[in-house]
XYZ file of C-alpha atoms in Angstrom:
475
model
C 0.000 0.000 0.000
C 1.070 3.602 -0.449
C 2.799 5.485 2.344
C -0.523 7.078 3.363
C -2.978 4.199 3.042
C -1.384 1.693 5.431
C -0.926 4.185 8.327
C -4.500 5.390 7.782
C -5.967 1.954 8.432
C -3.545 1.272 11.257
C -4.715 4.481 12.937
C -8.370 3.532 12.553
C -7.760 0.079 14.034
C -6.617 1.780 17.235
C -9.719 3.957 17.646
C -11.387 2.969 20.904
C -15.066 2.132 20.490
C -17.083 2.592 17.291
C -15.275 4.271 14.417
C -18.419 4.223 12.241
C -21.983 4.470 13.542
C -25.084 4.325 11.339
C -28.287 5.985 12.611
C -29.878 6.323 9.172
C -32.313 3.432 9.640
C -34.527 1.943 12.305
C -31.666 0.126 14.065
C -28.433 1.645 15.322
C -25.426 -0.143 13.811
C -21.740 0.237 14.624
C -18.303 -1.019 13.636
C -15.517 -0.708 16.190
C -12.053 0.429 15.219
C -10.593 -2.909 16.320
C -12.975 -4.775 13.985
C -12.831 -2.436 11.005
C -10.001 -3.943 8.971
C -11.408 -7.456 9.331
C -14.786 -6.249 8.027
C -13.106 -4.475 5.125
C -11.053 -7.513 4.151
C -14.159 -9.720 4.209
C -15.985 -7.152 2.085
C -13.050 -7.075 -0.346
C -13.493 -10.810 -0.849
C -17.160 -10.246 -1.570
C -16.318 -7.518 -4.104
C -13.747 -9.769 -5.761
C -16.360 -12.520 -6.111
C -18.598 -9.968 -7.842
C -15.827 -9.273 -10.355
C -13.887 -6.397 -8.809
C -10.158 -6.256 -9.543
C -7.514 -3.765 -8.380
C -7.379 -0.735 -10.660
C -10.515 -1.739 -12.593
C -13.760 0.240 -12.169
C -16.795 -0.971 -10.268
C -20.129 0.853 -10.466
C -21.319 1.332 -6.884
C -24.727 2.533 -5.743
C -24.278 4.578 -2.572
C -26.631 6.042 0.000
C -26.049 7.293 3.540
C -25.427 3.851 5.003
C -22.748 1.995 6.905
C -22.392 -0.326 3.911
C -21.480 2.611 1.661
C -18.764 3.746 4.069
C -17.388 0.211 4.371
C -17.393 -0.272 0.593
C -15.536 3.018 0.174
C -12.890 2.025 2.711
C -12.544 -1.524 1.369
C -11.927 -0.125 -2.108
C -9.212 2.172 -0.767
C -7.546 -0.616 1.213
C -7.574 -3.086 -1.687
C -7.041 -0.805 -4.687
C -10.503 -1.055 -6.242
C -11.966 1.832 -8.266
C -15.523 2.935 -7.455
C -17.735 4.848 -9.898
C -20.329 6.250 -7.519
C -24.017 6.563 -8.341
C -26.959 7.628 -6.144
C -29.658 5.353 -4.802
C -32.600 5.216 -7.154
C -30.556 5.436 -10.357
C -32.383 3.654 -13.168
C -31.057 0.162 -13.926
C -30.707 1.014 -17.623
C -28.538 4.004 -16.718
C -26.403 1.832 -14.445
C -25.913 -0.751 -17.170
C -25.086 1.973 -19.686
C -22.475 3.472 -17.352
C -21.047 0.026 -16.674
C -20.550 -0.491 -20.386
C -19.151 2.986 -21.029
C -16.399 2.708 -18.420
C -15.745 -1.025 -18.751
C -16.826 -1.755 -15.176
C -16.370 -5.365 -14.111
C -19.066 -5.312 -11.447
C -22.177 -3.534 -10.200
C -22.549 -3.377 -6.414
C -25.312 -1.960 -4.266
C -24.626 -0.501 -0.810
C -28.151 0.900 -0.385
C -31.062 -0.681 1.526
C -33.115 -1.381 -1.613
C -32.305 -4.353 -3.892
C -31.284 -3.515 -7.462
C -31.612 -5.924 -10.374
C -28.258 -7.351 -11.432
C -26.295 -5.760 -8.577
C -24.408 -7.517 -5.787
C -25.975 -6.285 -2.581
C -23.628 -5.354 0.264
C -25.026 -6.025 3.750
C -23.132 -5.800 7.025
C -24.781 -8.925 8.400
C -23.475 -11.015 5.471
C -19.801 -10.201 6.029
C -19.186 -12.578 8.938
C -19.680 -15.559 6.609
C -17.060 -14.289 4.158
C -13.379 -15.191 4.187
C -11.112 -12.171 4.697
C -8.676 -11.324 1.901
C -5.321 -9.797 2.824
C -4.671 -6.475 1.075
C -1.860 -6.199 -1.448
C 0.203 -3.033 -1.919
C -1.743 -0.312 -3.754
C 0.564 1.538 -6.183
C 0.481 5.348 -5.913
C -1.799 6.893 -8.514
C -4.210 3.963 -8.601
C -7.689 5.331 -9.410
C -9.854 5.140 -6.290
C -13.052 7.071 -7.014
C -14.911 8.275 -10.058
C -17.405 10.911 -9.011
C -19.559 13.074 -11.178
C -19.919 16.833 -10.802
C -23.233 18.184 -9.573
C -24.058 19.750 -12.935
C -24.533 23.182 -11.340
C -22.446 24.764 -14.107
C -23.045 22.433 -17.038
C -22.962 18.764 -18.008
C -21.654 16.425 -15.273
C -18.093 15.112 -15.738
C -16.366 12.007 -14.407
C -13.575 13.045 -12.026
C -10.951 10.474 -11.044
C -9.013 10.683 -7.767
C -6.395 8.485 -6.183
C -6.588 7.679 -2.483
C -3.492 9.762 -1.767
C -5.179 13.047 -2.698
C -8.024 12.428 -0.242
C -5.747 11.443 2.613
C -3.146 14.178 2.122
C -5.790 16.875 1.708
C -7.742 15.629 4.718
C -4.579 15.704 6.814
C -3.806 19.296 5.753
C -7.379 20.404 6.448
C -7.449 18.777 9.875
C -4.150 20.380 10.781
C -5.360 23.850 9.717
C -8.736 23.585 11.468
C -7.655 21.752 14.607
C -9.663 18.584 13.958
C -8.316 15.639 15.989
C -9.202 12.143 17.085
C -11.122 13.662 19.989
C -13.736 15.002 17.561
C -16.908 13.203 16.515
C -18.467 14.018 13.133
C -22.046 13.805 11.887
C -22.400 13.102 8.162
C -25.646 14.226 6.504
C -24.086 14.985 3.122
C -25.148 12.685 0.233
C -22.613 9.866 0.120
C -22.624 9.327 -3.647
C -21.269 12.871 -3.893
C -17.810 14.263 -3.119
C -18.885 16.130 0.018
C -20.451 12.988 1.446
C -17.478 10.685 0.990
C -14.650 13.164 1.608
C -15.930 15.899 3.932
C -18.142 13.520 5.864
C -16.138 10.263 5.926
C -12.520 10.247 4.762
C -11.263 13.589 6.101
C -12.590 13.033 9.661
C -11.272 9.465 9.678
C -7.856 10.776 8.616
C -7.733 12.456 12.044
C -9.004 9.298 13.746
C -12.316 11.051 14.465
C -15.334 8.681 14.617
C -18.174 9.375 12.180
C -21.920 9.075 12.752
C -23.767 8.485 9.465
C -27.271 9.931 9.392
C -29.942 9.854 6.724
C -29.197 12.158 3.794
C -30.273 15.686 4.614
C -33.937 16.542 4.069
C -36.698 18.499 5.788
C -37.362 15.701 8.282
C -33.711 15.428 9.298
C -33.566 19.220 9.565
C -36.399 19.120 12.109
C -34.459 16.751 14.366
C -31.028 18.150 13.563
C -30.280 19.884 16.867
C -31.519 17.042 19.113
C -29.381 14.627 17.060
C -26.266 16.734 17.629
C -26.877 16.679 21.372
C -27.777 12.989 21.625
C -24.763 11.855 19.575
C -22.305 14.259 21.261
C -21.284 15.628 17.871
C -18.366 18.060 17.842
C -18.126 18.863 14.119
C -19.975 18.537 10.830
C -20.436 19.917 7.325
C -23.509 21.616 5.871
C -24.219 23.405 2.614
C -25.533 27.006 2.754
C -29.017 25.733 1.905
C -28.856 23.176 4.722
C -27.622 25.801 7.195
C -30.536 28.058 6.330
C -33.047 25.241 6.777
C -31.781 23.985 10.153
C -31.921 27.565 11.417
C -35.439 28.264 10.141
C -36.857 24.962 11.421
C -35.144 25.069 14.824
C -37.784 24.778 17.565
C -35.255 24.434 20.389
C -33.790 27.158 22.590
C -31.353 27.964 19.736
C -28.309 26.887 21.681
C -25.475 24.867 20.261
C -25.009 21.585 22.187
C -22.034 21.741 24.578
C -19.791 19.389 22.589
C -20.249 21.188 19.263
C -17.196 23.246 18.265
C -16.831 23.281 14.460
C -19.458 23.917 11.788
C -18.033 23.900 8.282
C -19.988 25.183 5.283
C -19.128 24.096 1.762
C -20.349 23.176 -1.742
C -21.540 26.754 -2.315
C -21.201 30.362 -1.219
C -22.706 31.386 2.122
C -23.917 34.991 2.273
C -22.028 37.035 4.856
C -25.343 38.245 6.298
C -26.503 34.647 6.814
C -23.240 33.733 8.539
C -23.424 36.777 10.800
C -27.037 36.038 11.734
C -26.225 32.422 12.588
C -23.237 33.494 14.673
C -25.334 36.038 16.588
C -28.072 33.490 17.231
C -26.044 30.409 18.131
C -22.672 31.795 19.169
C -20.806 29.439 16.826
C -19.192 30.790 13.640
C -20.077 28.867 10.468
C -16.759 28.439 8.661
C -16.920 28.860 4.898
C -14.663 26.651 2.838
C -13.828 26.676 -0.842
C -13.121 23.583 -2.840
C -13.593 21.841 -6.140
C -14.365 18.257 -7.009
C -11.104 18.196 -8.951
C -8.925 19.649 -6.154
C -10.820 18.769 -2.940
C -10.340 21.395 -0.203
C -8.629 24.598 -1.313
C -9.213 26.958 1.621
C -11.178 27.373 4.851
C -12.054 30.243 7.186
C -10.418 30.510 10.595
C -12.389 29.457 13.678
C -10.346 31.770 15.883
C -10.829 34.860 13.685
C -13.606 34.196 11.155
C -14.134 36.658 8.340
C -17.630 36.073 7.001
C -18.010 36.540 3.284
C -14.574 35.058 2.584
C -13.392 31.503 2.036
C -10.494 31.847 4.448
C -6.913 30.800 3.877
C -5.483 28.221 1.445
C -4.288 24.898 2.804
C -0.581 24.172 3.001
C 0.874 23.680 -0.457
C -1.968 25.404 -2.345
C -1.021 28.404 -4.521
C -3.549 30.819 -6.033
C -3.191 33.145 -9.018
C -5.754 35.298 -10.787
C -8.013 38.113 -9.731
C -11.337 39.875 -10.023
C -11.030 40.143 -13.816
C -9.491 36.763 -14.615
C -10.501 33.254 -13.553
C -8.714 31.804 -10.553
C -5.879 29.366 -11.256
C -4.912 26.903 -8.528
C -1.833 24.793 -8.039
C -2.523 22.062 -5.498
C -0.783 18.891 -4.316
C -4.241 17.372 -3.728
C -5.415 17.390 -7.334
C -7.270 14.735 -9.283
C -5.727 12.235 -11.655
C -7.836 13.456 -14.567
C -11.219 13.254 -16.279
C -12.796 10.045 -17.484
C -13.675 10.568 -21.155
C -15.275 7.725 -23.135
C -14.008 5.266 -20.551
C -10.403 6.493 -20.815
C -8.572 8.557 -18.195
C -7.427 11.884 -19.633
C -4.624 12.742 -17.211
C -4.357 16.213 -15.705
C -1.124 17.853 -14.678
C -0.138 21.377 -13.664
C -2.284 24.316 -12.493
C -6.060 23.974 -12.625
C -7.929 26.872 -14.245
C -11.314 27.416 -12.629
C -14.259 29.482 -13.826
C -14.312 31.377 -10.527
C -13.483 35.047 -10.132
C -11.625 35.646 -6.902
C -9.720 38.108 -4.796
C -6.812 37.403 -2.455
C -6.027 40.101 0.114
C -2.620 41.014 1.517
C -2.925 38.431 4.289
C -3.601 35.660 1.759
C -7.307 35.368 2.537
C -9.462 34.230 -0.395
C -12.807 35.702 -1.463
C -14.839 34.145 -4.272
C -16.614 36.831 -6.303
C -18.612 34.579 -8.603
C -18.124 32.570 -11.778
C -16.835 34.036 -15.001
C -19.408 32.052 -16.980
C -22.249 33.394 -14.813
C -21.358 37.058 -15.358
C -24.209 38.902 -17.088
C -23.213 41.366 -19.832
C -25.974 43.974 -19.665
C -25.621 46.870 -22.092
C -21.841 46.535 -22.061
C -21.619 46.397 -18.245
C -20.546 43.245 -16.402
C -23.059 42.306 -13.697
C -22.147 39.667 -11.120
C -25.322 37.801 -10.063
C -23.723 36.742 -6.774
C -23.399 40.391 -5.710
C -27.072 41.025 -6.450
C -28.169 37.879 -4.636
C -26.178 38.919 -1.570
C -27.757 42.383 -1.611
C -31.251 40.872 -1.860
C -30.721 38.215 0.815
C -32.248 40.172 3.758
C -35.208 41.239 1.610
C -35.948 37.712 0.354
C -36.066 36.361 3.948
C -34.982 32.799 3.231
C -37.070 32.415 0.089
C -35.504 30.366 -2.740
C -34.359 32.650 -5.546
C -31.645 33.169 -8.137
C -30.427 36.002 -10.351
C -29.496 35.097 -13.910
C -29.064 36.631 -17.341
C -31.275 35.982 -20.347
C -30.864 37.072 -23.963
C -32.276 40.504 -24.794
C -32.413 42.188 -28.210
C -31.607 45.641 -26.811
C -29.305 45.012 -23.841
C -27.586 41.849 -25.011
C -28.589 40.256 -21.713
C -31.203 41.306 -19.204
C -30.929 40.733 -15.464
C -33.730 38.506 -14.179
C -34.731 37.728 -10.593
C -36.132 34.189 -10.544
C -38.198 33.002 -7.582
C -39.415 29.534 -6.696
C -43.144 29.081 -6.264
C -45.315 32.180 -6.344
C -43.899 35.114 -8.289
C -43.181 38.534 -6.803
C -45.994 41.048 -6.939
C -45.339 44.454 -8.510
C -44.637 46.170 -5.192
C -42.157 43.517 -4.068
C -40.336 43.558 -7.401
C -40.141 47.357 -7.306
C -38.588 47.148 -3.841
C -36.083 44.576 -5.098
C -35.172 46.886 -7.979
C -34.655 49.745 -5.527
C -32.317 47.625 -3.394
C -30.245 46.634 -6.426
C -30.036 50.214 -7.746
C -28.765 51.390 -4.352
C -26.048 48.728 -4.372
C -22.556 49.886 -5.455
C -22.018 49.470 -9.182
C -24.338 49.912 -12.135
C -26.509 46.824 -11.771
C -30.250 46.857 -12.358
C -33.020 44.294 -12.256
C -34.864 44.183 -15.555
C -37.433 41.460 -15.046
C -38.867 38.901 -12.673
C -39.594 35.265 -13.446
C -41.046 32.350 -11.546
C -40.426 28.613 -11.692
C -42.231 25.851 -9.875
C -38.928 24.454 -8.614
C -35.403 25.778 -8.991
C -33.083 23.084 -10.393
C -30.602 22.134 -7.684
C -27.741 19.700 -7.169
C -27.359 17.100 -4.383
C -26.640 19.675 -1.652
C -29.175 22.295 -2.713
C -26.844 24.360 -4.904
C -28.746 25.977 -7.776
C -27.815 24.640 -11.208
C -27.601 27.951 -13.028
C -26.978 26.545 -16.496
C -30.043 24.317 -16.193
C -32.123 27.258 -14.954
C -31.104 29.436 -17.907
C -31.934 26.635 -20.330
C -35.305 26.150 -18.640
C -36.201 29.831 -18.844
C -34.984 30.277 -22.411
C -36.954 27.197 -23.407
C -40.113 28.678 -21.946
C -40.252 26.284 -18.969
C -41.554 27.436 -15.595
């Protein structure tokens, strides 16, 4: 195994008590640190029987379950490559993906049976014979995940285990996460934030993880009691999730005593929302910035948070670019490349993002928006993120988005899109007034309404899909 993988599993084997706990279903299930490697080696034998081979892809259906976490870890330990798909994916789509990438097996780590897939169940592992792991060469593909589609068509992104472990170690060092912490994972586990933020990075510190049902309105209602009951010290939420757990909180609005770190990722958190949460709960939500291709890039400081920024880059990460040019990032935690027509197209060197950014004299990073989301209105560049931030207090938690649509006179017009009922004339006029008073030359030209804003797995609005929907006449 590589120099990072073997120590990782040795560290987990020495965790006292449960290293993984599953509260997503009716019964509480746990795997102790001392038993973990045995379970993983038995699961590896099961995967091998299904057709898995080191370095060859396996299509894996994941949900927020103990089986998904164990399958992920078994693949890392034994050099298997997992192409992750969400629970509920159509069988035809699974078979198509299997053919496109040359996958040797289809495995199912979700509670529901899937035709043609080998089902992974914790209770079946004791009857399996453990298989000893062989060395995993550095650069062996470990995961194939697919982007959320928030900015265009999803892409297959290939990572080796080393990037996850090295990045997790750097993040834990910068944020003070240790083996004394205890994480709750509500992020979707077929998605990068669910497997890395919620599983691999905490485990890299030796911190036990509690796996809960994927985030939804029901879990939001019992979010705060769950934190207290499970003695959670740290977790990740998206900005949408943070807003929901705040709005639906029927407790005394006090953070449980053990809770000390709340990280926010997968999208931009408005500074006003962060400030309001901090005032209410006394705990600063720490914005991070990352990419599926590069994992964590930066994170805000718990000791001196600066809301509205994405904090400081991790060790080894270098940033270039500015407000007028897309951000370029050099990172030691980068991906191996994109999977194109079943073939890995290797990536090397700096990664050019579509994000506009600013780095101050202290090295702190602020994300200003995406270059491909900038609206060119009458020759003036309008950043929709700035307008959305200005409107945040006025919209009072309502789901909305600002986008640009083609216009014969202006080139592009600036449109405020709301979910559900549209704005009445008085409300839209007030929104226009707020935008006109904002620094710059932005204006709102029109309002639109859609039944449901298109969103990714963590609630991030898929802007490209929204523009296509509006330009196609959909609502």
